[in-house]
Amino acid sequence: MHRLTFSALGAALAAALLVSQPAAAQSRLKEIKDADTRAWWSITEALSGDEMEGRDTGSPGHEKAAQLVAKRFARAGLKPAGDDGTWFQAIPLHEVAVPKAGAAFRLVRSDGGEVPLSFLHEISLRPADDTPTAIDAPLAFRGYCAPADLTEVAGKIVVCFNTRRAGMTTGAQRIRAAQAAGAVGAVQVDDPHFTIEPFRWPQAYARTVTFADARPAAGGGFVAMTLSATAFEKMLAGSGQDARAILDAGGARQPLPAFEIPARLQARLTVDKRDYSSKNVIGVLPGTDPLLSPEHVVLTAHLDGYGHGEPVAGDGLYNGTLDDAAYVALLTRLAERRKGKGFKRSVIFAVVTGEEKGLLGSTWYVRHPTRPLADTVAVLNLDQLRPLYPLKVLTTLAVDDTSLGGVARRLAPAGVEVRPDLEPERGLLTRSDHWPFMQAGIPGISFIFGFDPGTEAEARYREWYQTRYHRPQDDIGQPMDFEAARDFNTFWYALVQAVADDPERPSWTPGSPLAPKPPQSTGR
């Protein structure tokens, strides 16, 4: 697989675009030539302007945005399909957070020297209900932290190389293995060579949000942490170990050493807990065909963003314009275009919450559907879309796993290649709101603006992930290719109509590893 280091072109783009981007409050509507794209972007600006405060899950800004979407759905002729005849599906949530001012980390070396670590900039953690308020334990590096690597770590904090490469240990596997070996915590160190989606610092905040009836307990006060590559070099300074050589070897999937680090990690933490709710917005466009209207196609996009967080370049408001206000706006625009005129099947417009906190809104809907899942024939998801350059390649998740891929290929604009995901190590298939539906056996599809290696399109895509993804710079002033956005939006309208009007239900491809497994016989 091609690996693009951040090229001179990409670096120049990053520097120029961060300096030149217009103020977030400045409308872009005059740049847009066609009326439908202007209408779409007008909704995007309304949803991701500063007054929505980044739409953090359960926040006043999120509530304001949900009310706006519901009002527009009503004006467009949709019918409420939430709980108890309303537009909303309220989800009870529990949050554990460590505030920026409530955390202090330091390395205490065996010679008595101390090195502070900057919370959210060099080190962070995933809080749980049993996260301790004080940490003080010796450190042990154990490579990739496979179970066989974790010898003599009881009572210690294990330091692991945070690889995301296929066939290697996953983050969750490393945590489980460290807990099973008696470690009191784990620090996962960034892989600086994973350039297809680089690790980014600072992190916005340290919060864990779960359903209120499934509170996050790591178990026994175990602390799961992450560490930047530069902070890893600080950690190993004076140890006799070459941090850069270890990072290079890990990036190349080579064997890694195991050794004791002559330092302790100490921290003092404030752990805040609260319960609240956040809302999905659910509307339905009833079908018109007597035979097909009992079936439903679900359209998903997520309303939530990051809200207020650690400032980047002086900006602490994470507006979330392309992630995912623009595509909530596209669902809204589709409803407005239909003006209450249904497709043959019924179509559910599911604007979900809590995607950024772990697919919470879509998971809740699947567990508590407002329309029977047995009658839900497909999920068409809008997320991960970045119209930054001309649309020539449409990367399509699960393109070969269901009949929806064939529909996408048939409807793709002339000159646009529909392509499977060539970077499966990023795990994009499981990171957005189609996934809970697909796990429930419902065929699904989602899209990404693709590119060919070594092109300006790739440089722009990589620049976005390095400087804007989950950052305040994802705002309405960022560079856009509105013609590319128009091309995708037009394709999306046609896809929805084709799936909703097709007399044949979407189906799983025989042999797909994602297809639901048939129940096994309990024959005697």
Coordinates of C-alpha atoms in Angstrom, one line a residue:
M1 CA 0.0 0.0 0.0
H2 CA 1.3 3.5 -0.9
R3 CA 2.5 5.5 2.1
L4 CA 2.6 9.2 1.6
T5 CA 4.9 11.1 4.0
F6 CA 3.6 14.6 4.4
S7 CA 5.0 16.0 1.1
A8 CA 6.3 19.4 0.3
L9 CA 3.0 20.1 -1.4
G10 CA 1.0 18.9 1.6
A11 CA 3.2 21.0 4.0
A12 CA 2.8 24.1 1.9
L13 CA -1.0 23.5 1.7
A14 CA -1.2 23.2 5.5
A15 CA 0.7 26.4 6.1
A16 CA -1.1 28.4 3.5
L17 CA -4.6 27.3 4.3
L18 CA -4.2 27.7 8.1
V19 CA -3.0 31.3 7.5
S20 CA -5.5 32.3 4.8
Q21 CA -8.7 30.7 5.9
P22 CA -11.6 33.3 6.2
A23 CA -13.1 34.1 9.6
A24 CA -15.6 31.3 10.6
A25 CA -18.5 33.8 10.8
Q26 CA -18.1 34.9 7.1
S27 CA -20.7 33.3 4.8
R28 CA -19.4 31.4 1.8
L29 CA -22.7 31.5 -0.1
K30 CA -21.5 34.0 -2.8
E31 CA -18.9 31.5 -3.9
I32 CA -21.5 28.9 -4.9
K33 CA -22.9 28.9 -8.4
D34 CA -26.0 26.6 -8.2
A35 CA -29.1 27.1 -6.1
D36 CA -29.3 23.7 -4.5
T37 CA -25.7 23.7 -3.3
R38 CA -26.2 27.2 -1.9
A39 CA -29.3 26.0 0.0
W40 CA -27.3 23.1 1.4
W41 CA -24.4 25.2 2.5
S42 CA -26.8 27.8 4.1
I43 CA -28.1 25.0 6.4
T44 CA -24.5 23.9 7.0
E45 CA -23.6 27.4 8.1
A46 CA -26.6 27.6 10.4
L47 CA -25.7 24.2 12.0
S48 CA -21.9 24.9 12.5
G49 CA -21.8 28.6 13.2
D50 CA -20.3 29.7 16.5
E51 CA -23.8 30.1 18.1
M52 CA -24.2 26.3 18.0
E53 CA -21.1 26.0 20.2
G54 CA -19.8 22.9 18.3
R55 CA -22.9 20.8 19.2
D56 CA -21.2 18.7 21.9
T57 CA -23.3 15.8 23.0
G58 CA -26.0 16.9 25.4
S59 CA -24.9 20.6 25.3
P60 CA -27.2 23.6 24.9
G61 CA -25.7 24.1 21.5
H62 CA -26.6 20.5 20.5
E63 CA -30.2 21.0 21.8
K64 CA -30.5 24.2 19.7
A65 CA -29.2 22.4 16.6
A66 CA -31.7 19.5 17.2
Q67 CA -34.6 21.9 17.5
L68 CA -33.5 23.6 14.2
V69 CA -33.4 20.3 12.4
A70 CA -36.8 19.2 13.7
K71 CA -38.4 22.5 12.6
R72 CA -36.9 22.2 9.1
F73 CA -38.1 18.6 8.9
A74 CA -41.6 19.6 9.9
R75 CA -41.6 22.4 7.3
A76 CA -40.4 20.0 4.7
G77 CA -43.3 17.6 5.2
L78 CA -41.7 14.8 7.2
K79 CA -43.6 13.2 10.0
P80 CA -42.2 12.9 13.6
A81 CA -40.8 9.4 14.2
G82 CA -39.2 9.7 17.6
D83 CA -40.4 8.6 21.0
D84 CA -44.1 9.1 21.9
G85 CA -45.0 10.9 18.6
T86 CA -42.3 13.5 18.9
W87 CA -39.3 14.3 16.7
F88 CA -36.8 13.2 19.4
Q89 CA -35.4 10.1 20.9
A90 CA -33.8 11.0 24.2
I91 CA -30.8 9.0 25.3
P92 CA -29.7 8.8 28.9
L93 CA -26.0 9.2 29.2
H94 CA -23.2 9.1 31.9
E95 CA -20.0 11.0 31.6
V96 CA -16.7 10.8 33.4
A97 CA -14.2 13.6 32.7
V98 CA -10.8 14.8 33.9
P99 CA -10.7 18.6 33.4
K100 CA -7.6 20.3 32.0
A101 CA -7.1 22.1 35.3
G102 CA -7.6 18.9 37.3
A103 CA -4.6 16.9 36.0
A104 CA -0.9 17.1 36.6
F105 CA 1.5 14.4 35.2
R106 CA 5.2 14.0 35.8
L107 CA 8.0 11.5 35.3
V108 CA 10.1 11.0 38.4
R109 CA 13.5 9.5 37.4
S110 CA 15.5 7.0 39.6
D111 CA 18.1 9.8 40.0
G112 CA 15.5 12.1 41.5
G113 CA 15.0 14.2 38.5
E114 CA 11.5 15.3 37.5
V115 CA 10.0 15.9 34.0
P116 CA 6.5 17.3 33.7
L117 CA 4.2 16.0 31.0
S118 CA 1.6 18.4 29.5
F119 CA -1.9 17.0 29.9
L120 CA -3.8 16.9 26.6
H121 CA -0.7 18.0 24.7
E122 CA 1.6 15.1 25.5
I123 CA -0.4 12.7 27.6
S124 CA -4.1 11.9 28.1
L125 CA -6.3 9.2 29.5
R126 CA -9.6 7.6 29.1
P127 CA -11.5 8.2 32.4
A128 CA -13.6 5.6 34.0
D129 CA -15.8 5.6 37.1
D130 CA -13.0 4.0 39.1
T131 CA -10.2 6.1 37.8
P132 CA -8.0 6.9 40.8
T133 CA -7.2 10.5 41.9
A134 CA -3.6 9.7 42.3
I135 CA -1.2 7.6 40.2
D136 CA 2.3 6.5 41.2
A137 CA 3.8 3.4 39.7
P138 CA 7.0 2.2 37.9
L139 CA 7.2 2.0 34.1
A140 CA 8.0 -1.0 32.0
F141 CA 8.2 -1.0 28.2
R142 CA 6.8 -4.2 26.6
G143 CA 6.8 -3.6 22.9
Y144 CA 3.4 -4.4 21.2
C145 CA 2.0 -5.7 24.6
A146 CA 0.8 -9.0 23.3
P147 CA 0.0 -11.4 26.2
A148 CA 3.3 -13.2 25.8
D149 CA 5.2 -9.9 26.1
L150 CA 3.7 -8.9 29.5
T151 CA 5.9 -10.7 32.0
E152 CA 6.8 -9.2 35.4
V153 CA 4.4 -6.2 35.1
A154 CA 2.2 -6.7 38.2
G155 CA 1.8 -3.3 39.9
K156 CA 3.5 -1.5 37.1
I157 CA 2.3 0.8 34.2
V158 CA 3.1 -0.9 31.0
V159 CA 4.2 1.2 28.0
C160 CA 3.1 -0.2 24.6
F161 CA 3.7 0.8 21.0
N162 CA 0.3 1.9 19.7
T163 CA 0.4 0.2 16.3
R164 CA -2.7 0.3 14.1
R165 CA -1.3 -2.1 11.5
A166 CA -3.2 -5.0 10.2
G167 CA -2.4 -8.3 11.9
M168 CA -0.8 -6.6 15.0
T169 CA -2.3 -6.2 18.5
T170 CA -5.1 -3.7 18.8
G171 CA -5.5 -1.1 21.4
A172 CA -8.3 -3.0 23.1
Q173 CA -6.2 -6.2 23.1
R174 CA -3.3 -4.5 24.7
I175 CA -5.5 -3.1 27.5
R176 CA -7.0 -6.4 28.2
A177 CA -3.7 -8.2 28.2
A178 CA -2.2 -5.6 30.6
Q179 CA -5.1 -5.9 33.0
A180 CA -4.8 -9.7 32.9
A181 CA -1.1 -9.5 33.7
G182 CA -1.8 -7.4 36.8
A183 CA -0.6 -4.0 35.5
V184 CA -2.2 -1.0 37.1
G185 CA -2.2 1.0 33.9
A186 CA -1.1 1.2 30.3
V187 CA 0.5 4.0 28.3
Q188 CA 0.1 3.6 24.5
V189 CA 2.7 5.5 22.5
D190 CA 1.8 7.1 19.1
D191 CA 3.2 5.5 15.9
P192 CA 4.6 8.5 14.1
H193 CA 4.9 6.5 10.9
F194 CA 1.1 5.9 10.6
T195 CA 0.8 8.8 8.2
I196 CA -2.4 7.7 6.6
E197 CA -4.2 9.1 9.6
P198 CA -1.7 10.7 12.0
F199 CA -2.1 11.0 15.7
R200 CA -2.9 14.6 16.6
W201 CA -2.1 16.7 19.7
P202 CA -3.5 18.5 21.6
Q203 CA -6.5 16.3 22.3
A204 CA -9.7 18.3 22.8
Y205 CA -10.4 16.9 26.2
A206 CA -10.4 13.7 28.3
R207 CA -14.0 12.4 28.6
T208 CA -15.7 9.1 28.4
V209 CA -19.5 9.0 27.7
T210 CA -21.6 5.8 27.9
F211 CA -25.2 4.9 28.2
A212 CA -26.3 5.6 31.7
D213 CA -27.0 1.9 32.4
A214 CA -23.5 0.9 31.2
R215 CA -21.1 3.1 33.2
P216 CA -17.4 3.0 32.2
A217 CA -15.4 0.9 34.7
A218 CA -11.9 -0.2 33.5
G219 CA -11.7 -2.5 36.5
G220 CA -9.7 -2.2 39.7
G221 CA -8.7 1.4 39.0
F222 CA -6.7 0.5 35.9
V223 CA -5.8 3.6 33.9
A224 CA -5.6 3.6 30.1
M225 CA -3.5 6.5 28.8
T226 CA -2.0 7.7 25.5
L227 CA 1.4 9.4 25.0
S228 CA 2.8 11.4 22.1
A229 CA 5.9 10.2 20.3
T230 CA 7.8 13.3 21.5
A231 CA 6.9 12.7 25.1
F232 CA 8.1 9.1 24.7
E233 CA 11.5 10.5 23.9
K234 CA 11.3 12.4 27.2
M235 CA 10.3 9.3 29.0
L236 CA 13.4 7.3 27.8
A237 CA 15.9 10.1 28.1
G238 CA 18.9 8.9 30.2
S239 CA 17.6 5.3 30.2
G240 CA 20.2 4.0 27.7
Q241 CA 17.4 3.2 25.2
D242 CA 17.0 4.9 21.8
A243 CA 13.5 6.1 21.7
R244 CA 13.7 7.1 18.0
A245 CA 15.0 3.7 17.0
I246 CA 12.2 2.0 18.9
L247 CA 9.6 4.3 17.2
D248 CA 11.1 3.5 13.8
A249 CA 11.1 -0.2 14.4
G250 CA 7.5 -0.2 15.6
G251 CA 6.5 1.8 12.6
A252 CA 8.1 -0.9 10.4
R253 CA 6.5 -3.8 12.5
Q254 CA 9.8 -5.1 13.5
P255 CA 10.5 -6.8 16.8
L256 CA 10.7 -4.5 19.8
P257 CA 12.7 -4.9 23.0
A258 CA 11.3 -5.3 26.5
F259 CA 12.9 -3.3 29.4
E260 CA 12.3 -1.5 32.6
I261 CA 12.2 2.3 32.4
P262 CA 14.1 3.9 35.3
A263 CA 11.3 6.2 36.2
R264 CA 7.9 6.4 37.8
L265 CA 4.8 8.0 36.4
Q266 CA 3.0 10.2 38.9
A267 CA -0.3 12.1 38.5
R268 CA -2.9 13.9 40.5
L269 CA -6.3 13.9 38.9
T270 CA -9.7 15.4 39.5
V271 CA -12.4 13.1 38.2
D272 CA -15.8 14.6 37.5
K273 CA -19.0 12.6 36.8
R274 CA -22.4 13.6 35.6
D275 CA -25.6 12.2 34.0
Y276 CA -27.6 13.9 31.3
S277 CA -29.4 13.1 28.1
S278 CA -28.9 13.9 24.4
K279 CA -31.3 13.6 21.5
N280 CA -31.6 11.8 18.2
V281 CA -33.8 13.7 15.7
I282 CA -36.0 11.2 13.9
G283 CA -38.4 12.0 11.0
V284 CA -40.1 9.8 8.4
L285 CA -41.2 10.4 4.9
P286 CA -44.0 7.8 4.5
G287 CA -43.9 5.6 1.4
T288 CA -46.4 5.7 -1.4
D289 CA -46.5 2.1 -2.6
P290 CA -48.9 -0.2 -0.7
L291 CA -46.6 -3.1 -0.9
L292 CA -43.3 -1.3 -0.2
S293 CA -44.3 1.4 2.2
P294 CA -44.1 -0.8 5.3
E295 CA -40.4 -1.2 4.6
H296 CA -37.9 1.5 5.6
V297 CA -34.6 2.9 4.3
V298 CA -32.7 4.7 7.1
L299 CA -30.6 7.7 6.2
T300 CA -28.0 8.6 8.9
A301 CA -25.8 11.6 9.7
H302 CA -24.5 12.7 13.1
L303 CA -25.5 16.0 14.7
D304 CA -22.9 16.1 17.5
G305 CA -19.4 17.6 17.3
Y306 CA -16.7 18.2 19.9
G307 CA -18.0 21.5 21.3
H308 CA -15.5 23.5 23.4
G309 CA -12.1 22.0 23.9
E310 CA -8.4 22.6 24.2
P311 CA -7.5 25.6 21.9
V312 CA -5.5 25.0 18.7
A313 CA -3.9 28.1 17.2
G314 CA -5.9 30.2 19.6
D315 CA -9.3 28.7 18.8
G316 CA -11.1 26.5 21.3
L317 CA -14.4 26.0 19.5
Y318 CA -14.6 22.8 17.5
N319 CA -17.4 23.8 15.0
G320 CA -17.5 20.4 13.2
T321 CA -18.5 21.8 9.8
L322 CA -17.6 18.8 7.6
D323 CA -17.8 16.4 10.6
D324 CA -20.8 16.3 10.3
A325 CA -22.9 19.4 10.1
A326 CA -22.7 19.6 6.3
Y327 CA -24.2 16.1 6.0
V328 CA -27.0 16.7 8.5
A329 CA -27.6 19.6 6.2
L330 CA -27.7 17.3 3.2
L331 CA -30.3 15.1 4.9
T332 CA -32.3 18.2 5.6
R333 CA -31.9 19.5 2.1
L334 CA -33.2 16.1 0.7
A335 CA -36.3 16.4 2.8
E336 CA -36.9 20.0 1.6
R337 CA -36.5 18.9 -2.0
R338 CA -39.1 16.2 -1.6
K339 CA -41.7 18.6 0.0
G340 CA -43.5 15.7 1.6
K341 CA -43.7 13.7 -1.6
G342 CA -42.7 10.1 -0.7
F343 CA -40.7 7.5 -2.3
K344 CA -42.2 4.0 -2.8
R345 CA -40.6 2.9 0.5
S346 CA -40.8 4.9 3.7
V347 CA -37.6 6.7 4.4
I348 CA -36.4 7.4 8.0
F349 CA -34.2 10.5 8.4
A350 CA -32.1 9.7 11.5
V351 CA -30.0 12.6 12.7
V352 CA -28.1 10.9 15.5
T353 CA -26.2 12.1 18.6
G354 CA -23.1 10.9 20.3
E355 CA -21.2 9.6 17.2
E356 CA -18.0 11.2 18.4
K357 CA -18.4 9.6 21.8
G358 CA -18.7 6.0 20.4
L359 CA -21.7 5.7 17.9
L360 CA -24.1 6.2 20.8
G361 CA -27.1 7.6 19.0
S362 CA -27.1 5.0 16.2
T363 CA -26.5 2.2 18.7
W364 CA -29.4 3.4 20.8
Y365 CA -31.7 3.5 17.8
V366 CA -30.8 0.0 16.8
R367 CA -31.5 -1.2 20.3
H368 CA -34.7 0.9 20.6
P369 CA -35.9 1.3 17.1
T370 CA -38.9 3.5 16.5
R371 CA -39.8 1.4 13.4
P372 CA -39.2 -2.3 13.4
L373 CA -35.7 -3.4 12.4
A374 CA -37.2 -6.3 10.6
D375 CA -38.7 -3.8 8.2
T376 CA -35.5 -1.8 7.8
V377 CA -34.0 -2.8 4.4
A378 CA -30.9 -0.5 4.2
V379 CA -28.9 2.2 6.0
L380 CA -27.3 4.9 3.8
N381 CA -24.8 6.9 5.9
L382 CA -23.4 10.4 5.5
D383 CA -20.1 11.0 7.3
Q384 CA -16.3 11.1 6.6
L385 CA -17.0 13.2 3.4
R386 CA -14.5 15.9 2.6
P387 CA -15.3 17.8 -0.7
L388 CA -11.8 19.4 -0.9
Y389 CA -11.0 18.6 -4.6
P390 CA -12.8 17.4 -7.7
L391 CA -14.8 14.2 -7.3
K392 CA -13.0 11.6 -9.4
V393 CA -12.8 8.7 -7.0
L394 CA -15.6 7.7 -4.6
T395 CA -14.3 5.3 -1.9
T396 CA -17.2 3.2 -0.9
L397 CA -17.3 1.3 2.4
A398 CA -18.6 -2.3 2.1
V399 CA -19.0 -1.7 -1.6
D400 CA -18.7 -5.4 -2.4
D401 CA -20.6 -6.7 0.6
T402 CA -24.1 -5.8 -0.4
S403 CA -26.1 -5.1 -3.5
L404 CA -25.9 -1.4 -2.6
G405 CA -22.4 -1.3 -4.0
G406 CA -23.8 -2.2 -7.4
V407 CA -26.4 0.6 -7.2
A408 CA -23.6 3.1 -6.3
R409 CA -21.5 1.9 -9.3
R410 CA -24.5 2.3 -11.7
L411 CA -25.3 5.8 -10.5
A412 CA -21.8 7.2 -10.1
P413 CA -21.3 10.3 -12.3
A414 CA -19.4 9.8 -15.5
G415 CA -15.7 9.7 -14.9
V416 CA -16.0 8.9 -11.2
E417 CA -14.5 5.6 -10.1
V418 CA -16.3 3.8 -7.3
R419 CA -13.5 2.1 -5.3
P420 CA -13.3 -0.1 -2.2
D421 CA -11.4 1.3 0.8
L422 CA -7.7 0.9 0.1
E423 CA -6.8 1.9 3.7
P424 CA -8.6 -0.7 5.9
E425 CA -6.1 -0.2 8.7
R426 CA -7.9 3.0 9.6
G427 CA -11.0 1.1 10.5
L428 CA -13.4 3.6 8.9
L429 CA -16.0 0.9 8.3
T430 CA -16.5 0.5 12.0
R431 CA -16.2 4.2 13.0
S432 CA -19.5 5.7 11.8
D433 CA -23.2 5.3 12.2
H434 CA -23.9 2.7 9.5
W435 CA -22.0 0.1 11.6
P436 CA -24.5 -0.6 14.4
F437 CA -27.2 -1.2 11.7
M438 CA -24.9 -3.5 9.7
Q439 CA -24.0 -5.5 12.9
A440 CA -27.8 -6.0 13.2
G441 CA -27.9 -7.5 9.8
I442 CA -29.0 -4.5 7.8
P443 CA -27.2 -3.8 4.5
G444 CA -25.4 -0.5 4.6
I445 CA -23.1 1.8 2.7
S446 CA -21.1 5.0 3.3
F447 CA -18.7 7.1 1.2
I448 CA -15.4 9.0 1.2
F449 CA -13.9 11.3 -1.3
G450 CA -11.1 9.2 -2.7
F451 CA -7.9 10.0 -4.5
D452 CA -5.0 8.5 -6.4
P453 CA -1.6 8.3 -4.6
G454 CA 0.8 11.1 -5.1
T455 CA -1.8 13.6 -6.4
E456 CA -2.8 17.0 -5.2
A457 CA -6.1 15.5 -4.1
E458 CA -4.2 13.2 -1.7
A459 CA -2.2 16.1 -0.3
R460 CA -5.3 18.0 0.4
Y461 CA -7.0 15.0 2.0
R462 CA -3.9 14.4 4.2
E463 CA -3.7 18.1 5.1
W464 CA -7.3 18.0 6.3
Y465 CA -6.7 15.1 8.6
Q466 CA -3.5 16.6 10.0
T467 CA -4.8 20.1 10.6
R468 CA -8.6 20.0 10.7
Y469 CA -10.0 16.6 11.7
H470 CA -11.5 17.0 15.2
R471 CA -10.0 20.4 15.5
P472 CA -11.4 23.9 15.6
Q473 CA -10.2 24.5 12.0
D474 CA -13.0 22.4 10.7
D475 CA -15.2 25.4 10.4
I476 CA -17.2 27.2 7.6
G477 CA -14.1 29.2 6.5
Q478 CA -12.1 26.2 5.4
P479 CA -11.2 25.6 1.8
M480 CA -13.9 23.8 -0.2
D481 CA -14.6 22.6 -3.7
F482 CA -18.3 23.4 -4.0
E483 CA -18.6 21.8 -7.4
A484 CA -17.3 18.5 -6.0
A485 CA -19.8 18.9 -3.2
R486 CA -22.6 19.4 -5.7
D487 CA -21.5 16.3 -7.7
F488 CA -21.7 14.2 -4.6
N489 CA -25.0 15.7 -3.4
T490 CA -26.6 15.0 -6.8
F491 CA -25.3 11.4 -6.7
W492 CA -26.7 11.0 -3.1
Y493 CA -30.2 12.2 -4.1
A494 CA -30.2 9.6 -6.9
L495 CA -29.0 6.8 -4.7
V496 CA -31.7 7.4 -2.1
Q497 CA -34.4 7.4 -4.8
A498 CA -33.0 4.2 -6.4
V499 CA -32.9 2.3 -3.2
A500 CA -36.2 3.6 -1.9
D501 CA -38.0 2.8 -5.2
D502 CA -36.4 -0.5 -6.1
P503 CA -38.9 -3.3 -5.8
E504 CA -36.1 -5.6 -4.7
R505 CA -34.8 -5.3 -1.2
P506 CA -31.1 -4.7 -0.8
S507 CA -29.2 -8.0 -0.1
W508 CA -26.0 -9.2 1.3
T509 CA -23.4 -10.6 -1.1
P510 CA -23.0 -14.3 -0.7
G511 CA -19.8 -15.0 1.2
S512 CA -19.4 -11.5 2.6
P513 CA -17.6 -11.6 5.9
L514 CA -20.0 -8.9 7.1
A515 CA -23.2 -10.7 6.3
P516 CA -25.2 -12.0 9.3
K517 CA -24.5 -15.6 10.1
P518 CA -27.4 -18.0 9.8
P519 CA -28.5 -19.6 13.1
Q520 CA -26.7 -22.8 13.7
S521 CA -28.6 -26.0 13.9
T522 CA -28.9 -27.6 17.3
G523 CA -29.5 -31.0 15.7
R524 CA -29.2 -34.1 17.8

